[in-house]
mmCIF file of C-alpha atoms in Angstrom:
data_model
loop_
_atom_site.group_PDB
_atom_site.id
_atom_site.type_symbol
_atom_site.label_atom_id
_atom_site.label_comp_id
_atom_site.label_asym_id
_atom_site.label_seq_id
_atom_site.Cartn_x
_atom_site.Cartn_y
_atom_site.Cartn_z
ATOM 1 C CA MET H 451 22.483 0.790 -4.506
ATOM 2 C CA LYS H 452 20.179 -2.248 -5.596
ATOM 3 C CA ILE H 453 16.584 -2.181 -3.986
ATOM 4 C CA LEU H 454 13.994 -4.996 -3.824
ATOM 5 C CA ALA H 455 10.425 -3.641 -3.754
ATOM 6 C CA ILE H 456 7.652 -5.859 -2.791
ATOM 7 C CA ASP H 457 3.537 -5.506 -3.076
ATOM 8 C CA THR H 458 1.406 -8.143 -1.816
ATOM 9 C CA ALA H 459 -1.302 -5.841 -0.376
ATOM 10 C CA ALA H 460 -3.729 -6.035 -3.018
ATOM 11 C CA ALA H 461 -4.734 -8.478 -5.628
ATOM 12 C CA LEU H 462 -0.995 -8.260 -7.191
ATOM 13 C CA CYS H 463 1.960 -10.308 -5.809
ATOM 14 C CA ALA H 464 4.259 -8.098 -7.261
ATOM 15 C CA ALA H 465 8.591 -7.846 -7.165
ATOM 16 C CA CYS H 466 10.964 -5.195 -8.754
ATOM 17 C CA VAL H 467 14.722 -4.354 -8.532
ATOM 18 C CA LEU H 468 15.788 -0.749 -9.002
ATOM 19 C CA GLU H 469 19.063 0.486 -9.075
ATOM 20 C CA THR H 470 19.366 3.974 -7.276
ATOM 21 C CA ASP H 471 22.341 5.190 -8.925
ATOM 22 C CA THR H 472 20.866 5.433 -12.453
ATOM 23 C CA ASP H 473 17.020 5.535 -10.877
ATOM 24 C CA GLU H 474 17.254 1.963 -13.440
ATOM 25 C CA GLU H 475 14.284 -0.567 -12.980
ATOM 26 C CA LEU H 476 16.657 -4.126 -13.668
ATOM 27 C CA SER H 477 13.669 -6.294 -13.901
ATOM 28 C CA ARG H 478 9.970 -7.088 -12.573
ATOM 29 C CA HIS H 479 8.062 -10.124 -11.989
ATOM 30 C CA VAL H 480 4.205 -9.478 -11.255
ATOM 31 C CA LEU H 481 1.498 -11.856 -11.006
ATOM 32 C CA ASP H 482 -2.222 -11.356 -10.701
ATOM 33 C CA LEU H 483 -3.559 -13.584 -7.965
ATOM 34 C CA GLY H 484 -6.379 -12.111 -6.115
ATOM 35 C CA LYS H 485 -5.154 -15.171 -3.431
ATOM 36 C CA GLY H 486 -2.430 -16.846 -2.507
ATOM 37 C CA HIS H 487 0.069 -14.414 -2.271
ATOM 38 C CA ALA H 488 2.101 -16.767 0.485
ATOM 39 C CA GLU H 489 2.440 -19.335 -1.763
ATOM 40 C CA HIS H 490 4.102 -17.526 -4.510
ATOM 41 C CA VAL H 491 5.763 -14.694 -3.153
ATOM 42 C CA MET H 492 8.934 -16.016 -2.971
ATOM 43 C CA SER H 493 9.110 -17.152 -6.896
ATOM 44 C CA VAL H 494 8.139 -13.800 -7.632
ATOM 45 C CA ILE H 495 10.812 -12.437 -5.802
ATOM 46 C CA GLU H 496 13.391 -14.587 -7.509
ATOM 47 C CA GLY H 497 11.962 -14.232 -10.602
ATOM 48 C CA ALA H 498 12.804 -10.461 -10.445
ATOM 49 C CA LEU H 499 16.600 -11.440 -9.344
ATOM 50 C CA LYS H 500 17.103 -13.984 -11.908
ATOM 51 C CA THR H 501 15.762 -11.498 -14.731
ATOM 52 C CA ALA H 502 18.138 -9.074 -13.515
ATOM 53 C CA GLY H 503 20.837 -11.499 -12.978
ATOM 54 C CA LEU H 504 21.345 -11.080 -9.293
ATOM 55 C CA GLY H 505 21.582 -12.916 -6.206
ATOM 56 C CA TYR H 506 20.294 -12.087 -2.925
ATOM 57 C CA ASP H 507 23.824 -10.804 -1.689
ATOM 58 C CA ALA H 508 23.426 -7.917 -4.293
ATOM 59 C CA LEU H 509 20.494 -5.801 -2.461
ATOM 60 C CA GLY H 510 21.317 -3.109 -0.557
ATOM 61 C CA ALA H 511 17.807 -2.868 0.829
ATOM 62 C CA VAL H 512 14.510 -4.368 0.821
ATOM 63 C CA ALA H 513 11.080 -2.413 -0.009
ATOM 64 C CA VAL H 514 7.888 -3.905 0.791
ATOM 65 C CA SER H 515 4.308 -1.969 1.078
ATOM 66 C CA VAL H 516 2.907 -2.028 4.541
ATOM 67 C CA GLY H 517 -0.709 -1.154 3.103
ATOM 68 C CA PRO H 518 -3.605 -0.542 3.693
ATOM 69 C CA GLY H 519 -4.954 -3.546 1.757
ATOM 70 C CA SER H 520 -6.058 -7.308 2.178
ATOM 71 C CA PHE H 521 -5.025 -8.041 5.867
ATOM 72 C CA THR H 522 -3.379 -11.587 4.741
ATOM 73 C CA GLY H 523 -1.313 -10.013 1.952
ATOM 74 C CA VAL H 524 -0.115 -7.032 3.660
ATOM 75 C CA ARG H 525 0.878 -9.256 6.736
ATOM 76 C CA VAL H 526 2.538 -11.929 3.517
ATOM 77 C CA GLY H 527 4.490 -8.985 2.086
ATOM 78 C CA VAL H 528 5.900 -7.745 5.277
ATOM 79 C CA SER H 529 6.815 -10.929 6.836
ATOM 80 C CA ALA H 530 8.945 -11.778 3.579
ATOM 81 C CA ALA H 531 10.505 -8.284 3.855
ATOM 82 C CA ARG H 532 11.630 -8.042 7.192
ATOM 83 C CA GLY H 533 12.860 -11.972 6.959
ATOM 84 C CA LEU H 534 15.026 -11.200 4.064
ATOM 85 C CA ALA H 535 16.362 -7.966 5.463
ATOM 86 C CA LEU H 536 17.116 -9.651 8.652
ATOM 87 C CA ALA H 537 18.840 -12.546 6.451
ATOM 88 C CA LEU H 538 21.117 -10.418 3.932
ATOM 89 C CA ASN H 539 21.843 -7.747 7.139
ATOM 90 C CA VAL H 540 20.015 -5.125 5.322
ATOM 91 C CA PRO H 541 17.325 -2.230 6.102
ATOM 92 C CA ALA H 542 14.167 -2.872 5.341
ATOM 93 C CA ILE H 543 11.498 0.215 4.420
ATOM 94 C CA GLY H 544 8.262 0.112 4.430
ATOM 95 C CA VAL H 545 5.716 2.569 2.236
ATOM 96 C CA SER H 546 2.557 2.703 2.193
ATOM 97 C CA THR H 547 0.090 2.052 -0.432
ATOM 98 C CA LEU H 548 -1.885 5.588 0.119
ATOM 99 C CA GLU H 549 1.931 6.911 -0.214
ATOM 100 C CA ALA H 550 2.541 5.284 -3.196
ATOM 101 C CA LEU H 551 -0.662 6.081 -4.983
ATOM 102 C CA GLY H 552 -0.562 9.797 -3.663
ATOM 103 C CA ALA H 553 3.060 10.005 -5.627
ATOM 104 C CA GLU H 554 1.465 8.585 -8.626
ATOM 105 C CA ALA H 555 -1.329 10.753 -8.803
ATOM 106 C CA ARG H 556 1.295 13.976 -8.240
ATOM 107 C CA GLU H 557 2.371 13.195 -11.838
ATOM 108 C CA THR H 558 -0.850 14.154 -13.177
ATOM 109 C CA PHE H 559 -1.954 16.774 -10.928
ATOM 110 C CA SER H 560 1.031 18.343 -10.246
ATOM 111 C CA GLU H 561 -0.419 21.218 -8.736
ATOM 112 C CA ARG H 562 -3.146 19.656 -6.422
ATOM 113 C CA THR H 563 -3.951 18.708 -2.927
ATOM 114 C CA ILE H 564 -4.580 15.292 -3.481
ATOM 115 C CA LEU H 565 -7.045 12.690 -1.606
ATOM 116 C CA VAL H 566 -6.280 9.183 -1.967
ATOM 117 C CA ALA H 567 -9.060 6.700 -1.015
ATOM 118 C CA LEU H 568 -9.285 3.059 -1.352
ATOM 119 C CA GLY H 569 -12.096 0.538 -0.194
ATOM 120 C CA GLN H 570 -15.436 -0.779 -1.667
ATOM 121 C CA ARG H 571 -17.602 0.269 1.554
ATOM 122 C CA ALA H 572 -18.414 3.505 1.159
ATOM 123 C CA PRO H 573 -18.955 3.768 5.278
ATOM 124 C CA ASN H 574 -15.247 2.726 5.875
ATOM 125 C CA LEU H 575 -12.666 3.621 2.949
ATOM 126 C CA PHE H 576 -9.153 3.940 3.591
ATOM 127 C CA ALA H 577 -7.865 7.393 2.841
ATOM 128 C CA ALA H 578 -5.113 10.001 2.853
ATOM 129 C CA GLY H 579 -4.100 13.656 1.937
ATOM 130 C CA PHE H 580 -1.409 15.055 0.261
ATOM 131 C CA ASP H 581 -0.339 18.916 -0.942
ATOM 132 C CA SER H 582 1.494 19.027 -4.106
ATOM 133 C CA GLU H 583 4.948 18.319 -2.560
ATOM 134 C CA GLY H 584 3.818 15.036 -0.907
ATOM 135 C CA ARG H 585 3.685 16.472 2.559
ATOM 136 C CA VAL H 586 0.934 14.517 4.590
ATOM 137 C CA LEU H 587 -2.640 16.859 5.110
ATOM 138 C CA LEU H 588 -4.594 14.001 6.262
ATOM 139 C CA GLU H 589 -3.362 11.121 8.205
ATOM 140 C CA PRO H 590 -4.043 8.041 6.991
ATOM 141 C CA GLN H 591 -7.056 6.889 8.485
ATOM 142 C CA SER H 592 -10.487 4.848 7.688
ATOM 143 C CA GLN H 593 -13.000 7.246 7.141
ATOM 144 C CA SER H 594 -17.073 7.466 5.324
ATOM 145 C CA ALA H 595 -17.259 8.671 2.373
ATOM 146 C CA GLU H 596 -19.239 11.391 3.253
ATOM 147 C CA ARG H 597 -16.731 12.844 5.481
ATOM 148 C CA LEU H 598 -13.843 12.432 3.324
ATOM 149 C CA ALA H 599 -15.993 14.584 0.337
ATOM 150 C CA GLU H 600 -16.459 17.239 2.777
ATOM 151 C CA TRP H 601 -12.677 17.358 3.155
ATOM 152 C CA ALA H 602 -12.021 16.598 -0.606
ATOM 153 C CA PHE H 603 -13.951 19.924 -1.320
ATOM 154 C CA ALA H 604 -12.880 21.921 1.483
ATOM 155 C CA GLU H 605 -9.352 21.521 0.109
ATOM 156 C CA ASN H 606 -10.255 21.481 -3.706
ATOM 157 C CA ALA H 607 -8.587 18.137 -3.627
ATOM 158 C CA VAL H 608 -8.365 15.529 -6.730
ATOM 159 C CA VAL H 609 -10.058 12.230 -5.532
ATOM 160 C CA TYR H 610 -7.626 9.336 -6.478
ATOM 161 C CA GLY H 611 -7.801 5.751 -6.223
ATOM 162 C CA VAL H 612 -10.111 2.943 -6.388
ATOM 163 C CA ALA H 613 -12.832 4.346 -3.944
ATOM 164 C CA ALA H 614 -13.061 7.879 -6.187
ATOM 165 C CA GLU H 615 -16.227 7.548 -7.621
ATOM 166 C CA LEU H 616 -17.366 6.384 -3.899
ATOM 167 C CA VAL H 617 -16.128 8.957 -2.435
ATOM 168 C CA ALA H 618 -17.871 11.652 -5.527
ATOM 169 C CA ALA H 619 -20.945 9.687 -5.226
ATOM 170 C CA ALA H 620 -21.266 10.721 -1.168
ATOM 171 C CA GLY H 621 -20.892 14.457 -1.875
ATOM 172 C CA LEU H 622 -23.365 17.051 -2.817
ATOM 173 C CA PRO H 623 -21.022 19.577 -4.872
ATOM 174 C CA ALA H 624 -19.085 17.669 -7.888
ATOM 175 C CA LEU H 625 -15.994 16.588 -6.917
ATOM 176 C CA ASP H 626 -12.759 15.698 -9.270
ATOM 177 C CA ILE H 627 -12.201 12.622 -9.166
ATOM 178 C CA GLN H 628 -9.539 10.102 -10.973
ATOM 179 C CA PRO H 629 -10.280 6.429 -10.771
ATOM 180 C CA ALA H 630 -7.196 4.228 -10.144
ATOM 181 C CA GLY H 631 -6.061 0.909 -8.914
ATOM 182 C CA ALA H 632 -5.820 -0.464 -5.334
ATOM 183 C CA THR H 633 -1.919 -0.411 -5.464
ATOM 184 C CA ALA H 634 0.468 1.773 -7.026
ATOM 185 C CA ASP H 635 3.324 0.283 -9.553
ATOM 186 C CA ILE H 636 6.319 -1.757 -8.166
ATOM 187 C CA LEU H 637 8.272 0.438 -9.087
ATOM 188 C CA THR H 638 6.781 3.538 -7.426
ATOM 189 C CA PHE H 639 7.240 1.721 -3.806
ATOM 190 C CA ALA H 640 11.148 1.301 -4.957
ATOM 191 C CA ARG H 641 11.324 4.777 -6.096
ATOM 192 C CA LEU H 642 9.988 5.674 -2.818
ATOM 193 C CA ALA H 643 11.795 3.615 -0.423
ATOM 194 C CA ALA H 644 15.070 4.779 -2.109
ATOM 195 C CA ALA H 645 14.155 8.436 -1.129
ATOM 196 C CA LYS H 646 13.411 8.072 2.632
ATOM 197 C CA ARG H 647 15.869 6.826 5.362
ATOM 198 C CA ALA H 648 15.410 3.530 6.778
ATOM 199 C CA GLY H 649 14.126 3.480 10.268
ATOM 200 C CA SER H 650 15.234 1.752 13.394
ATOM 201 C CA GLU H 651 11.850 -0.214 13.461
ATOM 202 C CA PRO H 652 11.436 -2.984 11.440
ATOM 203 C CA PRO H 653 8.207 -1.581 8.618
ATOM 204 C CA LYS H 654 4.967 -3.011 10.065
ATOM 205 C CA PRO H 655 1.787 -3.813 8.706
ATOM 206 C CA LEU H 656 -0.825 0.005 8.440
ATOM 207 C CA TYR H 657 -3.919 -1.527 9.754
ATOM 208 C CA LEU H 658 -6.700 1.396 9.928
ATOM 209 C CA ARG H 659 -9.088 -0.950 11.234
ATOM 210 C CA ALA H 660 -10.194 -3.850 12.574
ATOM 211 C CA PRO H 661 -10.406 -7.435 9.714
ATOM 212 C CA ASP H 662 -14.133 -8.349 8.702
ATOM 213 C CA ALA H 663 -14.230 -11.330 10.014
ATOM 214 C CA ALA H 664 -14.091 -11.542 13.856
ATOM 215 C CA PRO H 665 -14.179 -14.966 16.349
ATOM 216 C CA GLN H 666 -17.950 -16.074 16.508
ATOM 217 C CA GLN H 667 -19.316 -15.530 19.475
ATOM 218 C CA ASN H 668 -21.585 -17.641 22.018
ATOM 219 C CA PHE H 669 -20.758 -20.274 19.877
ATOM 220 C CA ALA H 670 -19.863 -23.268 22.573
ATOM 221 C CA LEU H 671 -22.538 -25.226 24.098
ATOM 222 C CA SER H 672 -23.903 -24.330 27.230
ATOM 223 C CA ARG H 673 -23.148 -27.195 29.748
ATOM 224 C CA LYS H 674 -26.395 -28.613 31.340
ATOM 225 C CA GLU H 675 -26.393 -28.959 34.964
ATOM 226 C CA GLY H 676 -26.827 -32.158 36.020
#
């Protein structure tokens, strides 16, 4: 089966095609955008398919990063994956950014517990913890660097991800850390999706906290009584 994987949760707009029978990556197309994923996601997907010499009708499933990450980016990717899956009548399979980074961390730290930590603000990081087999020990959540440092110390975990240094700086005892990017390689999402059984529900964005931007309050002018 051929799986198309999409990731727009961070700065990258990425797509690849995986042949699951041979575990061979047939193609990939990746742009480092920062913003503007909605304008480019379909051209990135089509670029990956063109390089593989495939049409949409060759796909057996669509995988997508469900976040956490950029609120807009996650919505773009999930919407694209759900729309394609519906049009092609194939499963859409969600994979979290935390899960994918945890899988990559296990390639280096195969015997260790892993704490994946993302974000840029120590009071509100995204994190999840996994054992050496990939089982979830700490459910995905938004948590302070201090609390995550306490968990990592208690579990003797390697802290992995873009926020690893923030977690280490918040802990009194020294922690083992491995800084990494804000998202995993696109092939990791495809491989994890291939190992999953498609659920009956379509993938949904994994939002672990409310968006930073909130509607302005008390903006309207009060009416004068006359």
